[in-house]
Coordinates of N, CA and C in Angstrom, one line a residue:
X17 N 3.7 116.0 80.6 CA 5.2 116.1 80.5 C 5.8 116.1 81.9
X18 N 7.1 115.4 81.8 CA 7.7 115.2 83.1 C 8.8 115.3 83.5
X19 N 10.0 115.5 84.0 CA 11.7 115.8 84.3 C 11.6 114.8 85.2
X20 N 12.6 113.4 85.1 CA 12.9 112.7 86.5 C 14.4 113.0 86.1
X21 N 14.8 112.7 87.6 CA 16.1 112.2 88.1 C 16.6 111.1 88.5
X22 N 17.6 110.6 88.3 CA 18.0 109.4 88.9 C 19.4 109.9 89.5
X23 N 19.8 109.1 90.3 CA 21.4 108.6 90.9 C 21.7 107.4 91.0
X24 N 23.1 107.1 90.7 CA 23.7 105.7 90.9 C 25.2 105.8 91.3
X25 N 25.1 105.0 91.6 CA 26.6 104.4 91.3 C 27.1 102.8 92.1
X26 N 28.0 102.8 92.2 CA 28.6 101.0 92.2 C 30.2 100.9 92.3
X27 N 30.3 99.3 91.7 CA 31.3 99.4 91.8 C 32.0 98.0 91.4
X28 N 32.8 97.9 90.3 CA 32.9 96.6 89.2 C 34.1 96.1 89.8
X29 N 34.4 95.4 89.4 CA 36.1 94.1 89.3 C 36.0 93.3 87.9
X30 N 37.1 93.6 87.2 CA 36.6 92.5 85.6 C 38.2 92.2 86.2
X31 N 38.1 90.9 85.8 CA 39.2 89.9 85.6 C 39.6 88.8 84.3
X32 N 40.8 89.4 83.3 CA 40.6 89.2 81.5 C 41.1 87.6 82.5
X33 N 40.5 86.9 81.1 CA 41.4 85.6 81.1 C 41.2 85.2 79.6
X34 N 42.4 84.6 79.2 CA 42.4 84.1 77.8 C 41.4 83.2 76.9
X35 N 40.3 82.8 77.7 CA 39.5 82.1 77.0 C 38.2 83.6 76.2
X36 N 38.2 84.3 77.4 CA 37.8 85.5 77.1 C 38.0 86.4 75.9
X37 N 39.5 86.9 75.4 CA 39.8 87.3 74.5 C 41.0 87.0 74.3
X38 N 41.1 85.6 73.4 CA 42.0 84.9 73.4 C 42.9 85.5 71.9
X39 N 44.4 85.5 72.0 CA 45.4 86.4 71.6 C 45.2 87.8 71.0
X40 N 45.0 88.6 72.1 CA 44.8 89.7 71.9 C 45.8 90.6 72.6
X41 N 46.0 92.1 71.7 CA 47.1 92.7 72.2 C 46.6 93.8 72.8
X42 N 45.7 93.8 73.2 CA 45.0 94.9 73.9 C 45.1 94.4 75.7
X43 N 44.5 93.6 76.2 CA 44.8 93.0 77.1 C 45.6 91.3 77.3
X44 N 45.4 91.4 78.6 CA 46.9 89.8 78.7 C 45.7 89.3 79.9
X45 N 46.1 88.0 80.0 CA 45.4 86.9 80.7 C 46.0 87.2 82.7
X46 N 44.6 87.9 82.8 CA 44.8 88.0 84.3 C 45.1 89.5 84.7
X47 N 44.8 90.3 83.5 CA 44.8 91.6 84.0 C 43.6 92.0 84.5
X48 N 43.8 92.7 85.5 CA 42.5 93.3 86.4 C 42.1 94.7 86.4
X49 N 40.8 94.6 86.2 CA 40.5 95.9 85.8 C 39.4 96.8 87.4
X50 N 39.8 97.8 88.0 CA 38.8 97.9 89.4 C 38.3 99.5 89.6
X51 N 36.9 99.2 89.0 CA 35.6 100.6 88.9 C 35.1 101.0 89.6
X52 N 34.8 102.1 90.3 CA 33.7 102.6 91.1 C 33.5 103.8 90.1
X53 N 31.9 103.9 89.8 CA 31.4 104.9 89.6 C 30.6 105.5 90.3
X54 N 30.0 106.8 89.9 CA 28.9 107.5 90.3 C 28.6 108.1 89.0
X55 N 26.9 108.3 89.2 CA 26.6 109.6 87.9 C 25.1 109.7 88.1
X56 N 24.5 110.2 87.2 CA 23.1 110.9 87.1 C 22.7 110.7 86.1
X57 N 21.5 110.6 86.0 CA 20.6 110.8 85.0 C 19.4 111.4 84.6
X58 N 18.8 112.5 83.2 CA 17.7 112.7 83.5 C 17.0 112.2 82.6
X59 N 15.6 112.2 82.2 CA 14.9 112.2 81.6 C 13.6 113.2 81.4
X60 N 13.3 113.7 80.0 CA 12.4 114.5 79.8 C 11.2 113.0 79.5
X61 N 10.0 113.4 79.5 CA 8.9 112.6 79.5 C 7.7 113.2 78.5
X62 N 7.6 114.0 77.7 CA 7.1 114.7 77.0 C 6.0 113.9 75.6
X63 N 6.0 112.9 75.6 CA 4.9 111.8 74.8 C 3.9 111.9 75.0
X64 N 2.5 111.8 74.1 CA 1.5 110.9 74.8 C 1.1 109.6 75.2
X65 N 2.2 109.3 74.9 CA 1.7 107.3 75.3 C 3.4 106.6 75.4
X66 N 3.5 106.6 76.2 CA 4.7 105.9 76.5 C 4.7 104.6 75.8
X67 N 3.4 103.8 75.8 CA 3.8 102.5 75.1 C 3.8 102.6 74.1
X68 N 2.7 103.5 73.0 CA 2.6 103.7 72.1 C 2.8 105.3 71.5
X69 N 3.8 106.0 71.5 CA 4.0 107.2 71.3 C 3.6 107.7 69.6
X70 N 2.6 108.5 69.9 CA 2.3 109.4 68.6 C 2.7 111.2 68.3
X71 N 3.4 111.3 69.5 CA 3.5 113.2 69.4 C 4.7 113.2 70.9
X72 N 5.5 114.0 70.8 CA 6.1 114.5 72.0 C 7.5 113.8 71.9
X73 N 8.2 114.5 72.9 CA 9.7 114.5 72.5 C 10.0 113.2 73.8
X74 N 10.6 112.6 73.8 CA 11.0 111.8 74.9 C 12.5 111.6 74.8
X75 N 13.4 112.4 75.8 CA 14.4 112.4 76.0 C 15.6 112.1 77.1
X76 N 16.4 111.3 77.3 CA 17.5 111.1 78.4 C 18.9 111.7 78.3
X77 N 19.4 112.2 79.4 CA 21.0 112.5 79.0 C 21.4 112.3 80.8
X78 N 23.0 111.5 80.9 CA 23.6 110.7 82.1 C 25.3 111.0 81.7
X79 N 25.5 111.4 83.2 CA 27.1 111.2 82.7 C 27.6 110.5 84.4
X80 N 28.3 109.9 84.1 CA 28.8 108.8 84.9 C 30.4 109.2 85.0
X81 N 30.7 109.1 86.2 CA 32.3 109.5 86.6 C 32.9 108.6 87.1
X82 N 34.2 107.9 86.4 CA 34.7 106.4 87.0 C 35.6 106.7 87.5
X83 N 36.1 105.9 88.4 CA 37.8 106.1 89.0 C 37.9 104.9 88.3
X84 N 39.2 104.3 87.5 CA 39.5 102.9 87.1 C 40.8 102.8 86.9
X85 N 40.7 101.7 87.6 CA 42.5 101.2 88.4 C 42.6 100.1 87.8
X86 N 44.2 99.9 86.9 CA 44.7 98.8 86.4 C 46.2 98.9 86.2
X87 N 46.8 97.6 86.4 CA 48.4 97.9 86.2 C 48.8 98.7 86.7
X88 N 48.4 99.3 88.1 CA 49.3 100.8 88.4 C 49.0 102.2 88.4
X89 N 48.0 101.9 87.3 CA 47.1 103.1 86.6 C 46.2 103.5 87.1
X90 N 46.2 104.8 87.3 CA 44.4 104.9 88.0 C 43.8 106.0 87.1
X91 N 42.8 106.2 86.1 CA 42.1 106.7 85.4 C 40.8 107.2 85.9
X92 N 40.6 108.9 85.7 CA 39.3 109.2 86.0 C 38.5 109.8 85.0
X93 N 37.6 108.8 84.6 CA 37.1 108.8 83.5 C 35.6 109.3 83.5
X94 N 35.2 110.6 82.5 CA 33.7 110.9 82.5 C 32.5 110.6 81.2
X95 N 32.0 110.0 81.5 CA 31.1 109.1 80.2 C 29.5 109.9 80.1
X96 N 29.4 110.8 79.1 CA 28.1 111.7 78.8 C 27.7 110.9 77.9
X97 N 26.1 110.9 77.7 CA 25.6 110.1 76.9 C 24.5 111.2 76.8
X98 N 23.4 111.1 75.1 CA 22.3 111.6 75.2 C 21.4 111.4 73.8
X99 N 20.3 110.9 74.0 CA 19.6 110.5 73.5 C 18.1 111.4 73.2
X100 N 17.7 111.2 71.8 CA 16.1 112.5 72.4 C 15.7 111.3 71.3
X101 N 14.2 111.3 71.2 CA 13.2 110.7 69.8 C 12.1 112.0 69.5
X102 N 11.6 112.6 68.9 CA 10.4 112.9 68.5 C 9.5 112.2 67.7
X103 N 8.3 112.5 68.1 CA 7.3 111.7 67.5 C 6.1 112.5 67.0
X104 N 5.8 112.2 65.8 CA 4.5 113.6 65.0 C 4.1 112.7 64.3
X105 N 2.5 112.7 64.1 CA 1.5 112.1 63.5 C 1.8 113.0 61.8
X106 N 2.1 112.0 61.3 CA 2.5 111.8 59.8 C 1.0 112.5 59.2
X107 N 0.1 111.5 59.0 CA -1.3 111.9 58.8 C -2.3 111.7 59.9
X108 N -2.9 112.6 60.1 CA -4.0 112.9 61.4 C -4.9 111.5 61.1
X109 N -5.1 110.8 62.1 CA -6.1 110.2 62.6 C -6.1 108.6 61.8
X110 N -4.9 108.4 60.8 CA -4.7 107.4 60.4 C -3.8 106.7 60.9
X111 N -3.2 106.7 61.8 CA -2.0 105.8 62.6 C -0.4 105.8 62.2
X112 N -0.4 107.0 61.5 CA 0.8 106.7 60.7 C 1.8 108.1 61.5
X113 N 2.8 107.3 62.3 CA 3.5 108.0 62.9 C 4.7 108.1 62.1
X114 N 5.6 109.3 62.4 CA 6.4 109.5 62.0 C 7.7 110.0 63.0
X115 N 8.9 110.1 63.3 CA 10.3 110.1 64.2 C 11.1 109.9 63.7
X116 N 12.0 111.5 64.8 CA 13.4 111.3 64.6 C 14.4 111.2 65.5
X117 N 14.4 110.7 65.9 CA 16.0 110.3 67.0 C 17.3 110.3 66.5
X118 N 17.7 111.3 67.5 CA 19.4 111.4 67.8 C 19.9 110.9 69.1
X119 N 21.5 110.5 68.7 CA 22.0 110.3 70.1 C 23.3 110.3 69.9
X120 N 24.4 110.7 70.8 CA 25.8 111.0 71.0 C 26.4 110.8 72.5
X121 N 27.4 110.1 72.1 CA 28.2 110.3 73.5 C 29.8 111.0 73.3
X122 N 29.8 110.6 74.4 CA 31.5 111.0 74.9 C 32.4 110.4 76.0
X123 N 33.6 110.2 76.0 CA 34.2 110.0 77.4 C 35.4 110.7 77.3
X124 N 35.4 111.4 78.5 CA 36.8 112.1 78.8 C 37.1 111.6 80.1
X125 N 38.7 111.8 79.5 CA 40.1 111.0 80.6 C 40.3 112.7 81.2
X126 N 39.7 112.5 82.4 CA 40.2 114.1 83.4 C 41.5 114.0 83.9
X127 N 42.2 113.0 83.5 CA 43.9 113.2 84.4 C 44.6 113.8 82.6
X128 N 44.0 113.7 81.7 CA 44.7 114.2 80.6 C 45.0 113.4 79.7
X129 N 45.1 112.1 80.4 CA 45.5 110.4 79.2 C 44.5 110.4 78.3
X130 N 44.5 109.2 77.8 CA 43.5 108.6 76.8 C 42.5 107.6 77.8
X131 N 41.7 107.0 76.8 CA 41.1 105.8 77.8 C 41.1 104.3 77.4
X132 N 41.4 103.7 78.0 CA 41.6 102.0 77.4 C 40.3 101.6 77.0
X133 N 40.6 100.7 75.8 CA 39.7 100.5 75.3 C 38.7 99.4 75.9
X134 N 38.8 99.0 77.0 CA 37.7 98.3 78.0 C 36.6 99.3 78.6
X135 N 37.0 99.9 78.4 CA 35.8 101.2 78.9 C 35.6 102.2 77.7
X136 N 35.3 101.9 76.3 CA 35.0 102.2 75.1 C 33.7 101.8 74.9
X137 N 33.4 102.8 74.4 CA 31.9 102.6 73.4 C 32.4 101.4 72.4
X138 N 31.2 100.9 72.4 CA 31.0 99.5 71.2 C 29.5 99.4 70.6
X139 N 29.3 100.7 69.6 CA 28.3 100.7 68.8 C 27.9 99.4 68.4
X140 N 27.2 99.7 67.7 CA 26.3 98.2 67.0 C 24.6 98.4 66.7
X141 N 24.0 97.5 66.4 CA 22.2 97.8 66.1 C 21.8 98.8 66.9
X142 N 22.7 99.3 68.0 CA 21.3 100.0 68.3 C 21.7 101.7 68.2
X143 N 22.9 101.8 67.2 CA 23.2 102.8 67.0 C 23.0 103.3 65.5
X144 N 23.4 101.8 64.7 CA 22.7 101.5 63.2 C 22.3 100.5 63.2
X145 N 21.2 100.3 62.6 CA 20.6 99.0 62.8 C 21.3 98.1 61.4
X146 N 21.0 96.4 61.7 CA 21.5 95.9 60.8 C 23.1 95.4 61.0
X147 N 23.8 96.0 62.4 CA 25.1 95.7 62.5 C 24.8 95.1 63.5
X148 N 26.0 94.1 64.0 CA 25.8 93.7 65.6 C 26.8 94.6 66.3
X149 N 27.4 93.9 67.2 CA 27.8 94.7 68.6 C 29.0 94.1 67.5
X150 N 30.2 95.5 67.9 CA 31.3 95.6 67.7 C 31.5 95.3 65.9
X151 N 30.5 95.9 65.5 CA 30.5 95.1 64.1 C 30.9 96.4 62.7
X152 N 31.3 97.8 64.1 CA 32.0 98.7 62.8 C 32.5 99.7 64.1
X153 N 33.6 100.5 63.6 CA 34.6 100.9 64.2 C 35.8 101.0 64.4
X154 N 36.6 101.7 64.5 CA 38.1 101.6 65.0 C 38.4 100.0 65.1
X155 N 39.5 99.5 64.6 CA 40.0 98.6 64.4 C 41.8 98.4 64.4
X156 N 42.3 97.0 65.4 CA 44.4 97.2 64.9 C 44.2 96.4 63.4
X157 N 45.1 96.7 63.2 CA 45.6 96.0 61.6 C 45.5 94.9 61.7
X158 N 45.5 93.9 62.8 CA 45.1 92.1 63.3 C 43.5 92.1 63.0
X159 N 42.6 93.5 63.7 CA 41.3 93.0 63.2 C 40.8 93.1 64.7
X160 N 41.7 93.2 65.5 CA 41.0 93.6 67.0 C 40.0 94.5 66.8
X161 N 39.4 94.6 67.6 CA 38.2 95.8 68.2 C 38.3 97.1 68.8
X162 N 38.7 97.4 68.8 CA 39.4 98.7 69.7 C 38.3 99.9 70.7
X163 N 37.2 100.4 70.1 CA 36.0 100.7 70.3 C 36.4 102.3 70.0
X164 N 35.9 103.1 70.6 CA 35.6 104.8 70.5 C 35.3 105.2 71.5
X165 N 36.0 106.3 71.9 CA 35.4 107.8 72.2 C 34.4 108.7 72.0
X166 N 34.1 108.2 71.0 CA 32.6 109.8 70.4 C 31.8 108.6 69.4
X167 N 30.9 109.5 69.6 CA 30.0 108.8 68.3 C 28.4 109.3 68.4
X168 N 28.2 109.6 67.3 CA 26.9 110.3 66.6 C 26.1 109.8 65.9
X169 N 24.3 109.6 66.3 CA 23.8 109.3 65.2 C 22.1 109.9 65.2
X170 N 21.8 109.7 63.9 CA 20.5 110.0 63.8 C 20.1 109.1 63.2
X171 N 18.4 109.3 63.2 CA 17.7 108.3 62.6 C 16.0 109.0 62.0
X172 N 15.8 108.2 61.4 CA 14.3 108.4 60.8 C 13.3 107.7 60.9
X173 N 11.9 108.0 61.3 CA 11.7 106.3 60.9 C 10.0 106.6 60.5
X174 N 9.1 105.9 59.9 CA 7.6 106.0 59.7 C 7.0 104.6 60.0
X175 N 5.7 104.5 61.0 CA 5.3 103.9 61.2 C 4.0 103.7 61.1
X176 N 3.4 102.9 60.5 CA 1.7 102.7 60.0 C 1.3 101.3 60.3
X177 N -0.3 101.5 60.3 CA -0.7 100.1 60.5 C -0.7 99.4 59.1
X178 N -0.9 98.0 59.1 CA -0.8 97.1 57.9 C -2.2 97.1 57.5
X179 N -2.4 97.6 55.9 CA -3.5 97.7 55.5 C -5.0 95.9 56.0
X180 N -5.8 96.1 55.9 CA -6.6 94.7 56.1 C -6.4 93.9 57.1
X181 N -5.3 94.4 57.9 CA -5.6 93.3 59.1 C -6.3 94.2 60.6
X182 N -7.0 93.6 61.5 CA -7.3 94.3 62.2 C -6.5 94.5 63.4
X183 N -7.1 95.9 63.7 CA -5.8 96.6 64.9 C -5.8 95.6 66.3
X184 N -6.6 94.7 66.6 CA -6.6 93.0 67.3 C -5.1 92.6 67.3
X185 N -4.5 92.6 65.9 CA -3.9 91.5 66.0 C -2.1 92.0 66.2
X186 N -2.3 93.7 66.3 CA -1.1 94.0 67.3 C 0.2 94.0 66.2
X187 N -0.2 94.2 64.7 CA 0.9 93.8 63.9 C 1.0 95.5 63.0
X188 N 2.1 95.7 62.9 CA 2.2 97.3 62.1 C 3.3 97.2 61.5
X189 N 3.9 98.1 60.3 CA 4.9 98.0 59.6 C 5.7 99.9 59.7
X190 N 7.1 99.5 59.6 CA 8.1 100.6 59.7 C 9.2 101.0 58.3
X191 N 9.6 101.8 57.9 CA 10.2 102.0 57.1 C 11.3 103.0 58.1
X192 N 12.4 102.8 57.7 CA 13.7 103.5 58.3 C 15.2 103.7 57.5
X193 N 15.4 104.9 58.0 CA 17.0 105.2 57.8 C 17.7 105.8 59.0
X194 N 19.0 105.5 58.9 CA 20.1 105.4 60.1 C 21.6 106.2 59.2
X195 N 21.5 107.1 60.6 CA 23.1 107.4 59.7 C 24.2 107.6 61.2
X196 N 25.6 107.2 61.3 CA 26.1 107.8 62.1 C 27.5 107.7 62.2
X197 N 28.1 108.9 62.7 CA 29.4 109.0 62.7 C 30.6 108.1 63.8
X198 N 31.4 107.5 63.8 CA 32.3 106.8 65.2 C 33.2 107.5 65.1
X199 N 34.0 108.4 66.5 CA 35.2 108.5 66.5 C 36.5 107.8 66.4
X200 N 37.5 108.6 65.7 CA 38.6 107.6 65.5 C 39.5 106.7 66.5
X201 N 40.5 106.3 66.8 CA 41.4 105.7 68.1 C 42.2 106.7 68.7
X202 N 42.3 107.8 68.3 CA 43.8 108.5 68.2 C 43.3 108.6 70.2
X203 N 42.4 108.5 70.6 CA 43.1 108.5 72.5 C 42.9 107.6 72.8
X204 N 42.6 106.1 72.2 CA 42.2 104.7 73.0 C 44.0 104.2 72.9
X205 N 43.6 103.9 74.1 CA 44.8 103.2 74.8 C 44.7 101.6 74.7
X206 N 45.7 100.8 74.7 CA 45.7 99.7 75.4 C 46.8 98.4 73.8
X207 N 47.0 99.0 73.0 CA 47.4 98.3 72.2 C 48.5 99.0 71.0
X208 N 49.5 98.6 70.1 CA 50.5 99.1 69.4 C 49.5 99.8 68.4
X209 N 50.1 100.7 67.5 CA 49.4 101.3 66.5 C 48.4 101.9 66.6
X210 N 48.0 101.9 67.6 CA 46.2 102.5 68.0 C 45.8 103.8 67.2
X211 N 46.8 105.0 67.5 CA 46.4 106.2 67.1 C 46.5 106.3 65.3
X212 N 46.7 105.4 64.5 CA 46.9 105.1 63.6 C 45.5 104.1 62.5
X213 N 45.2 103.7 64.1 CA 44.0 102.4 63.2 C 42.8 102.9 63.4
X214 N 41.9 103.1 62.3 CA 40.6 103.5 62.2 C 39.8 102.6 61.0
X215 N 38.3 102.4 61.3 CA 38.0 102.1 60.3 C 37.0 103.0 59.4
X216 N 35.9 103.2 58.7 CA 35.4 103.8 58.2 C 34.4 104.4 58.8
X217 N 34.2 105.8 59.3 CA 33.9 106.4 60.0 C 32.0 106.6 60.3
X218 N 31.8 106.6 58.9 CA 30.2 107.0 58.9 C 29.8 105.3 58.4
X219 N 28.5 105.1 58.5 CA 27.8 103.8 58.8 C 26.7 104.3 58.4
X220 N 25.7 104.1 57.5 CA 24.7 104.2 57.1 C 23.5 102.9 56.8
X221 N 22.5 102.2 57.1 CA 21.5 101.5 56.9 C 20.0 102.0 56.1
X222 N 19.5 101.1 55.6 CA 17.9 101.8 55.7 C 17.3 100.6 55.5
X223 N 16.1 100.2 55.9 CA 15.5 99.1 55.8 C 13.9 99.1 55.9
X224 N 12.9 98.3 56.5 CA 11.7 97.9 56.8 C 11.8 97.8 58.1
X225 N 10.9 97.3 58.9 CA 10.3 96.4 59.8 C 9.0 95.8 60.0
X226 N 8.9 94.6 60.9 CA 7.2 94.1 60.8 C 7.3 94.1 62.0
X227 N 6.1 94.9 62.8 CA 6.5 95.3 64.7 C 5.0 94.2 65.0
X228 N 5.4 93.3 66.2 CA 4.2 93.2 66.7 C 4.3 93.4 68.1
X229 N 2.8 94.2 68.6 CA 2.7 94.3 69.6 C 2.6 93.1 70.2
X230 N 3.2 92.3 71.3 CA 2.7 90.9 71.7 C 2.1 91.1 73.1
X231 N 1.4 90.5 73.3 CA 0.4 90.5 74.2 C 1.4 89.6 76.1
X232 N 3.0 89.1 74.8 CA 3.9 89.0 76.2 C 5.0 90.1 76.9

């Protein structure tokens, strides 16, 4: 088992143009958006096999502090994130793993505002699987995107080898469920109606998979 640390930070310039997000009331063609962050990260290491995990908790949590300047505006914004998986041998000595992963974020506006929704969470597959990017969420009554503030999810999953084929050929099967919550609009800034438009909050999947290890 292991604790690392990381540090970062940087520093962006986005420049909208209408081909980008073309008639949208959220931003206008040629607004500029200008980032510096800093923030941290840790991670627990707790697995026995990082490539192939059968037992142990492997977990991350980072929060990142923006200054972000637009229109006049200067927003200081804090973005926590955190993620854990657990992993336990289903049945001893037959391959069949079993895991549960959670993860939640957050962003808070420390001048007291809201936050524009360019610096929003934009769930998708890898929060429920089965959806793409920006494919559930807060939404304006046009059908824009708006993104989130908060959001919660857990998961389940069991993992075994495929009966008759041999463990050579790097192929195994998954069975899973996904559940998770998005926060509403009521602080995303950047467009009419916002604190008003939401879409349906919880998102739930369950499905299969066919995993191969590939030798690329």
């Amino acid at each position: 088992s292991a604790l690392n640390a990381q540090v970062f930070g940087g520093y962006e310039r986005k420049v909208i143009t209408d081909t980008e997000l073309p008639n949208s009331t959220l931003v206008a063609n040629g607004d500029e958006f200008n980032k510096a962050f800093t923030g941290y990260s840790l991670t627990w290491n707790g697995v026995d096999d990082i490539k192939n995990p059968t037992e142990g908790l492997y977990a991350t949590f980072s929060q990142q502090y923006m200054n972000l300047n637009y229109g006049g505006t200067t927003d200081h914004l804090l973005k926590t994130e955190a993620r854990a998986r657990y992993f336990m041998p289903l049945i001893p000595d037959s391959g069949v793993v079993a895991s549960v992963r959670g993860q939640a974020g957050v962003i808070n506006n420390l001048t007291g505002g809201n936050v524009h929704s360019v610096e929003a969470f934009t769930p998708g597959s890898q929060l429920v699987r089965g959806f793409q990017s920006r494919g559930f969420g807060p939404r304006l009554g046009s059908g824009e995107y708006l993104g989130t503030t908060m959001f919660a999810g857990i998961s389940g999953e069991i993992e075994f080898p495929i009966p008759g084929l041999p463990e050579s050929y790097g192929l195994s099967g998954a069975v899973w469920a996904d559940a998770a919550w998005i926060g509403d609009a009521s602080n995303i800034i950047g467009g009419p109606g916002v604190a008003t438009s939401n879409d349906q909050p919880w998102r739930t999947s369950v499905g299969a998979s066919l995993i191969w290890d590939s030798p690329f």
